[in-house]
C-alpha atoms as a printed R data frame, in Angstrom:
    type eleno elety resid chain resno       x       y       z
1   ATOM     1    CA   UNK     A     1  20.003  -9.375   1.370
2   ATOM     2    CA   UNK     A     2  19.865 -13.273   1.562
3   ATOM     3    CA   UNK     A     3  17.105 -12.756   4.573
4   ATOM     4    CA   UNK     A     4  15.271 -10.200   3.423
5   ATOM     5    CA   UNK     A     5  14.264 -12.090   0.324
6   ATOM     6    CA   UNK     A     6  13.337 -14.951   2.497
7   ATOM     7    CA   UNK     A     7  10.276 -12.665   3.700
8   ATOM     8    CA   UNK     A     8   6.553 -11.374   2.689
9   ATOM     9    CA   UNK     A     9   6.208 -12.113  -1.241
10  ATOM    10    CA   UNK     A    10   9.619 -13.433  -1.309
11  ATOM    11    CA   UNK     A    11   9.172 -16.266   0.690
12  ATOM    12    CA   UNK     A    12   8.168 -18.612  -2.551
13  ATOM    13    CA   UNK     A    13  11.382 -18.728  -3.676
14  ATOM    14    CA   UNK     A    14  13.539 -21.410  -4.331
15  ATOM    15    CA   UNK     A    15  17.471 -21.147  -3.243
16  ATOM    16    CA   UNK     A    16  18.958 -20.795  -6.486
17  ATOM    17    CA   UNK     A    17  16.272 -18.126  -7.336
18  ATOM    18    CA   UNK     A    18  17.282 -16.349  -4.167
19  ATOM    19    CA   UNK     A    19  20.834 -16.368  -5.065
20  ATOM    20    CA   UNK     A    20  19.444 -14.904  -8.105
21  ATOM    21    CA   UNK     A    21  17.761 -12.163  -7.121
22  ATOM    22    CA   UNK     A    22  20.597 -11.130  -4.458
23  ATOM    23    CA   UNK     A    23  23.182 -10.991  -6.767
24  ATOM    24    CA   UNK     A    24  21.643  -8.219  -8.820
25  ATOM    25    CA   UNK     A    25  20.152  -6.344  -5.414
26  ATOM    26    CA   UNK     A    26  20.962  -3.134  -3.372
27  ATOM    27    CA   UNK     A    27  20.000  -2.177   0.566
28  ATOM    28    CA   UNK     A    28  19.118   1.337   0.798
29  ATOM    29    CA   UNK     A    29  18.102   3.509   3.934
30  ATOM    30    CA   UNK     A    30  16.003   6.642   3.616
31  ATOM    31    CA   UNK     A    31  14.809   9.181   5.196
32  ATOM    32    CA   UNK     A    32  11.553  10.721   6.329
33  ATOM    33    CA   UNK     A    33  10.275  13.044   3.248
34  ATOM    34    CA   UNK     A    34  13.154  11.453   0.594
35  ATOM    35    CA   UNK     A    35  11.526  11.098  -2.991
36  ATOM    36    CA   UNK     A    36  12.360   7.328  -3.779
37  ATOM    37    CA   UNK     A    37  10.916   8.081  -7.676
38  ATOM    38    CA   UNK     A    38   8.883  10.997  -9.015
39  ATOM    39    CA   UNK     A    39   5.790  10.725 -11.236
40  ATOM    40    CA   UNK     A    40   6.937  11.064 -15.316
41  ATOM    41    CA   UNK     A    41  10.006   9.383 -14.714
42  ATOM    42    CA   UNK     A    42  11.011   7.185 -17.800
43  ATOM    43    CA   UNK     A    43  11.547   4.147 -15.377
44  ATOM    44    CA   UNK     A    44  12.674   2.579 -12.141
45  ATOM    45    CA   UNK     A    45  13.593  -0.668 -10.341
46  ATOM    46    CA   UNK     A    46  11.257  -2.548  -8.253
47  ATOM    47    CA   UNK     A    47  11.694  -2.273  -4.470
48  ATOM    48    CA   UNK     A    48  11.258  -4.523  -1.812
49  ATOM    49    CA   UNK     A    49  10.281  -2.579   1.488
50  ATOM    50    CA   UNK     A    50  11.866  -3.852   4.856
51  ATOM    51    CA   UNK     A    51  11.205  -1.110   7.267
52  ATOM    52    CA   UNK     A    52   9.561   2.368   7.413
53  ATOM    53    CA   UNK     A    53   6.849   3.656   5.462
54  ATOM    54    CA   UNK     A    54   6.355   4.922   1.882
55  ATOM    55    CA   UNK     A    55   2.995   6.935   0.540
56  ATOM    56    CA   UNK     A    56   2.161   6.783  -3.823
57  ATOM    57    CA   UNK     A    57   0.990   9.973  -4.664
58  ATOM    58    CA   UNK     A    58  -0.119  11.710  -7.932
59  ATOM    59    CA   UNK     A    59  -0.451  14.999  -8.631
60  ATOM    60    CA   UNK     A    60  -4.118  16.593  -8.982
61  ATOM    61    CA   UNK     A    61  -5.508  19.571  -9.960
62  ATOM    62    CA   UNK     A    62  -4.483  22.864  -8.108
63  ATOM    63    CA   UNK     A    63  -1.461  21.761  -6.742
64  ATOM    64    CA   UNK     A    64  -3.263  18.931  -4.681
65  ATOM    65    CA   UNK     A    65  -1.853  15.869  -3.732
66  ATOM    66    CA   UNK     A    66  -3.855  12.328  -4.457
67  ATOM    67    CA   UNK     A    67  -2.327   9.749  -2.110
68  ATOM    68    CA   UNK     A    68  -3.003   6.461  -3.696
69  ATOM    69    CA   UNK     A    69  -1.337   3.637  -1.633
70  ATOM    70    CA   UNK     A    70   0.704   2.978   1.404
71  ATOM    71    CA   UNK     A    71   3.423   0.487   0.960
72  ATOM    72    CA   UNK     A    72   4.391  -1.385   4.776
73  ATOM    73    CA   UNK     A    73   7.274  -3.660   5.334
74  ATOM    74    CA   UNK     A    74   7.145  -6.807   3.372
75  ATOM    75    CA   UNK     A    75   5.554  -5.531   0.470
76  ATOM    76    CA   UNK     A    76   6.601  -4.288  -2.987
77  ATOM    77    CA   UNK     A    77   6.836  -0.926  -4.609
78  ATOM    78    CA   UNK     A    78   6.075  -2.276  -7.913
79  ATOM    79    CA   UNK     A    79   7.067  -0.610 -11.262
80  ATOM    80    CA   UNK     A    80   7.467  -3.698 -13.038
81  ATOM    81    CA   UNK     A    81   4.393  -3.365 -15.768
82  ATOM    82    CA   UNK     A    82   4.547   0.651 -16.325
83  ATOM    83    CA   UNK     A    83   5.939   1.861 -19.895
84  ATOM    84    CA   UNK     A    84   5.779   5.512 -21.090
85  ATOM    85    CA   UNK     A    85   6.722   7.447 -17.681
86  ATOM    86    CA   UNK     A    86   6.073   6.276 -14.104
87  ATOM    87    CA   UNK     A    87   2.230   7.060 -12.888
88  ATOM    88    CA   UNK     A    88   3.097   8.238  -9.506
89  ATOM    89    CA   UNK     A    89   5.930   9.326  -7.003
90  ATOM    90    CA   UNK     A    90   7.410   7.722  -3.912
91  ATOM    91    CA   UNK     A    91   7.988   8.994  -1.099
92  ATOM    92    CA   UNK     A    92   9.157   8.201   2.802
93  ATOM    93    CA   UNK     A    93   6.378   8.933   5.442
94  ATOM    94    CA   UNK     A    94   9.043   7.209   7.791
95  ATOM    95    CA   UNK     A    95  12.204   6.741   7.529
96  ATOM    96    CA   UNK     A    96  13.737   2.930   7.235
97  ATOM    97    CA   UNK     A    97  15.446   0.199   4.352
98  ATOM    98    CA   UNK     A    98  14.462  -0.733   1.255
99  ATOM    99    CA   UNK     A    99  16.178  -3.146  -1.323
100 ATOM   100    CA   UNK     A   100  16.063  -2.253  -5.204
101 ATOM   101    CA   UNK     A   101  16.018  -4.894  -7.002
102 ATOM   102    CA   UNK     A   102  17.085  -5.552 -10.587
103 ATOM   103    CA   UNK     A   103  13.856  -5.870 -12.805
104 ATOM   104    CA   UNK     A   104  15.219  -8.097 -15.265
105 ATOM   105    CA   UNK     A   105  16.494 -10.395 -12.779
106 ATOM   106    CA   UNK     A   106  13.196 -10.332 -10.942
107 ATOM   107    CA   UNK     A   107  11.282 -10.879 -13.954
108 ATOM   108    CA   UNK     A   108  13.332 -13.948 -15.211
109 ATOM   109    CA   UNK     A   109  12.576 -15.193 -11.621
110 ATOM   110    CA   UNK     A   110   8.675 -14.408 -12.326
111 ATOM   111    CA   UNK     A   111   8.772 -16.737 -15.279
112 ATOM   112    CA   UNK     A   112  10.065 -19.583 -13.674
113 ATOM   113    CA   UNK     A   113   7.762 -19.396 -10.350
114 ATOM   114    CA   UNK     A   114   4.341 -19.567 -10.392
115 ATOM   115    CA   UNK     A   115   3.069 -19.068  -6.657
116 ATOM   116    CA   UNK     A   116   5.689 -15.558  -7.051
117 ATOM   117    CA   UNK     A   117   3.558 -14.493 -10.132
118 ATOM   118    CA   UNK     A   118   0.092 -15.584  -8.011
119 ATOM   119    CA   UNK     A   119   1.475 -13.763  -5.171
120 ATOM   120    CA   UNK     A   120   2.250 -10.838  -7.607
121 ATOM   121    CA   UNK     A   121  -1.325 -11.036  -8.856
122 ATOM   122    CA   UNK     A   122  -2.837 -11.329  -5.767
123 ATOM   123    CA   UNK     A   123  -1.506  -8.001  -4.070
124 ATOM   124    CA   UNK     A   124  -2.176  -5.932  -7.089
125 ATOM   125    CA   UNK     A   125  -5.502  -6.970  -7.402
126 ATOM   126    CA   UNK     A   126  -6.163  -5.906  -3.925
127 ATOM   127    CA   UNK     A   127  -4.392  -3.196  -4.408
128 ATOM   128    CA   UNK     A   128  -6.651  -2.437  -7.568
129 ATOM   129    CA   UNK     A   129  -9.934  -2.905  -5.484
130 ATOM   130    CA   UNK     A   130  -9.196   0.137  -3.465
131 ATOM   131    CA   UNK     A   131  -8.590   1.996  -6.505
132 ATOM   132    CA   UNK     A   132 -12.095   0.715  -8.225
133 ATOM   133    CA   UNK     A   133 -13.613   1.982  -5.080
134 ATOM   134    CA   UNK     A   134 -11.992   5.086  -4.614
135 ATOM   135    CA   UNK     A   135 -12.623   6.055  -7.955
136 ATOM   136    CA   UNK     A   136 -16.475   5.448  -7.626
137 ATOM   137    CA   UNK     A   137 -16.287   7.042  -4.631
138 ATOM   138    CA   UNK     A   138 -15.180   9.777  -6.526
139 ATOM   139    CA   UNK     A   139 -17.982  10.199  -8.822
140 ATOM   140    CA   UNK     A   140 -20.257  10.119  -5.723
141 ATOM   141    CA   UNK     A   141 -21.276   6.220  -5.824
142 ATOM   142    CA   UNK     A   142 -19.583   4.688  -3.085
143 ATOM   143    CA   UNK     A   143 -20.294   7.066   0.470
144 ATOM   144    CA   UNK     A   144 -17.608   7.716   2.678
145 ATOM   145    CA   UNK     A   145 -18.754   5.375   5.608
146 ATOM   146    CA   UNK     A   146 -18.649   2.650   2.641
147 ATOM   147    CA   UNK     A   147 -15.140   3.423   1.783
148 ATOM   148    CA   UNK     A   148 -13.874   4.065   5.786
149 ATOM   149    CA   UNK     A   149 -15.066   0.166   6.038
150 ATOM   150    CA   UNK     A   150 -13.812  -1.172   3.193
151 ATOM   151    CA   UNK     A   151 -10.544   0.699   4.107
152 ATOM   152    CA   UNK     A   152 -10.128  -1.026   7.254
153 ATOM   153    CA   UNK     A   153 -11.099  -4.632   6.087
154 ATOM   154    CA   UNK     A   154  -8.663  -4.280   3.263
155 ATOM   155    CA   UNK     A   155  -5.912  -3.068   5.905
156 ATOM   156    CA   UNK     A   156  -7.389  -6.346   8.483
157 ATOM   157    CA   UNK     A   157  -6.983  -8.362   5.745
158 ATOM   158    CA   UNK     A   158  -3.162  -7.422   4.299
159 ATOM   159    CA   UNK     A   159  -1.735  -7.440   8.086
160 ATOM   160    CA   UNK     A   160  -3.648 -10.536   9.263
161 ATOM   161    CA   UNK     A   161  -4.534  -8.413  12.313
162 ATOM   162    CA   UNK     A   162  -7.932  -6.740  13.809
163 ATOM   163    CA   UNK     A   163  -5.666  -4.356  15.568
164 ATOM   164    CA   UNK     A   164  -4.254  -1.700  13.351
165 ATOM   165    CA   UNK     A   165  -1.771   0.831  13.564
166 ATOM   166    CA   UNK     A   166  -2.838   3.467  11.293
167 ATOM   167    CA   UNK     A   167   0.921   4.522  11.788
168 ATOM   168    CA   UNK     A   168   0.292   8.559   9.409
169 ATOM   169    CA   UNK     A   169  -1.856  11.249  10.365
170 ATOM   170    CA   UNK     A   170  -5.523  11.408   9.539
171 ATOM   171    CA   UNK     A   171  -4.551  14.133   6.949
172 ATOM   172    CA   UNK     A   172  -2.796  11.321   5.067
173 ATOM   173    CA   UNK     A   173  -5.187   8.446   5.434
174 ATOM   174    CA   UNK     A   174  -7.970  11.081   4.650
175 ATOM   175    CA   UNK     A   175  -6.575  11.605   0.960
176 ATOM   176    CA   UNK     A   176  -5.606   8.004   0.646
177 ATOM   177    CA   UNK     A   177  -9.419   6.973   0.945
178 ATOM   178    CA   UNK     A   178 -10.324   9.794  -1.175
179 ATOM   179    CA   UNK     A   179 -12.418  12.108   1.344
180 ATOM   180    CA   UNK     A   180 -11.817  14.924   3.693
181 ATOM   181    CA   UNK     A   181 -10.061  14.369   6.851
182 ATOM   182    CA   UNK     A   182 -13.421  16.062   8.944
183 ATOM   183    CA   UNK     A   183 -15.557  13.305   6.701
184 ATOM   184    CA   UNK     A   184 -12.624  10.607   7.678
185 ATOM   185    CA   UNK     A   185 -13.061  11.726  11.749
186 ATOM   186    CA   UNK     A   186 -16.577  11.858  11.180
187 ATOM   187    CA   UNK     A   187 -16.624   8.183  10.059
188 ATOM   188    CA   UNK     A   188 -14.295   6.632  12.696
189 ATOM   189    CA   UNK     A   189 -16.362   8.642  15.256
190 ATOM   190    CA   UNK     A   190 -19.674   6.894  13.351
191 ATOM   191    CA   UNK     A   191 -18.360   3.210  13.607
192 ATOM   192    CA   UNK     A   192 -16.994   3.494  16.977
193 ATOM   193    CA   UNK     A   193 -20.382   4.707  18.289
194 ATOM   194    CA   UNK     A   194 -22.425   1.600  16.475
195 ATOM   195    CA   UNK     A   195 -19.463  -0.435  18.206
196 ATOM   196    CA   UNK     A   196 -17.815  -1.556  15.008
197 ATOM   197    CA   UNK     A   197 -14.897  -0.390  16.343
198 ATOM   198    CA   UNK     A   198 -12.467   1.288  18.632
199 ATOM   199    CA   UNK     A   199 -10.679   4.015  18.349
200 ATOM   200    CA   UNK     A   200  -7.215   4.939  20.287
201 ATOM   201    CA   UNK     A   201  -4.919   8.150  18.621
202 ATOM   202    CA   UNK     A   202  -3.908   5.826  15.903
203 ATOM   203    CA   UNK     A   203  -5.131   2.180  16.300
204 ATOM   204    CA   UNK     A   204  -8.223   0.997  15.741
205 ATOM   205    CA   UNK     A   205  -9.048  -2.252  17.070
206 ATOM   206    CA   UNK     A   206 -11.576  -3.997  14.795
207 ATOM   207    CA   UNK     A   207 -14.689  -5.246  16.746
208 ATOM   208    CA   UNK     A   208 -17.436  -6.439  14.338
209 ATOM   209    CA   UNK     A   209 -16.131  -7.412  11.017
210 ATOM   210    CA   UNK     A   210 -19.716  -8.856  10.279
211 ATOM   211    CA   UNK     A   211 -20.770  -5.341  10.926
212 ATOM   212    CA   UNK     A   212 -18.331  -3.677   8.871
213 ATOM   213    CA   UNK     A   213 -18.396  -6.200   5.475
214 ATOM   214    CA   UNK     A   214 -21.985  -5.657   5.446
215 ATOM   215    CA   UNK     A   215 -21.407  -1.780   5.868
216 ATOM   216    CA   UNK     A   216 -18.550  -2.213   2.395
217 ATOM   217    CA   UNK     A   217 -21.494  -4.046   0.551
218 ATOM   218    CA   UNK     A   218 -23.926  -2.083   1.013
């Protein structure tokens, strides 16, 4: 537990804060498909993802499924701020460890460590940047070759990488950008033939991020 909160976000902390945090902490494993939390539940702890993958969904209209983020390792399934019922589910798109953490104890660390609470700040605003544009995208102002970029910087940008590992199927990434999967394999196909970048089964290997920003801000 000690190591794990020595990683990602976590890294900020001081010893004793550590200690803190441990003390009141779980490991879990689960499994591909396991529901971690389900949307209109009253609350939950804050998890800490080590391995594996998880996918936030919501429930849409007709039975369809909006997927809204996907947590990797080293990041944070965060229901710290939600009151009144939790806004989305969890679930395991592949099977690894997570550690629940006690959300008092993690908030008593939050008020005594600044860079945790910029750190904090700074992944949820990212994380809110995709929804902006999603939702525009939505309501038909953002195209889908705007969003597909965007997508992949934001992705480049969290991992510190230009190689990515999309890791789900293109059904999955598809609803997480917020158009069809045909419009998703339509766009990779696009960018890969105006060499912005290449496109193996499930890695795409960024080649003009120049070319792809000025694609987003368009």
């Amino acid at each position: 537990v000690l190591t794990a909160l020595g990683n990602g976000l976590f890294a900020v902390l001081r010893p004793e804060e550590r200690l803190a945090l441990a003390g009141h902490a779980r490991l879990r494993a689960f499994a591909k498909g396991e529901v971690l939390f389900r949307e209109g539940q009253e609350s939950a702890d804050p998890a800490f993802l080590l391995s594996g993958l998880v996918k936030l969904s919501r429930s849409a209209p007709r039975g369809r499924e909006c997927v809204l983020h996907l947590v990797r390792p080293g990041r944070l399934l965060d229901v710290l701020f939600y009151e009144g019922g939790l806004p989305a589910s969890a679930m395991g798109v592949r099977e690894g460890r997570l550690l629940w953490l006690d959300k008092r104890a993690l908030l008593a660390v939050l008020r005594g460590n600044a860079a945790l609470g910029l750190g904090l700040i700074a992944a949820l605003s990212l994380r809110q940047r995709l929804f902006i544009n999603k939702l525009a995208g939505s309501q038909g102002r953002i195209s889908a070759s705007r969003r597909v970029a965007a997508w992949l910087l934001h992705r480049s940008k969290m991992e510190k990488t230009d190689a990515l590992d999309l890791g789900v199927s293109r059904e999955i990434l598809a609803r997480l950008v917020g158009i069809s999967r045909e419009s998703l394999s339509r766009e990779l196909s696009r960018l890969a033939a105006n060499g912005l970048i290449s496109v193996e089964r499930r890695r795409v290997l960024l080649l003009d991020r120049a070319g792809l920003q000025k694609l987003a801000d368009s």
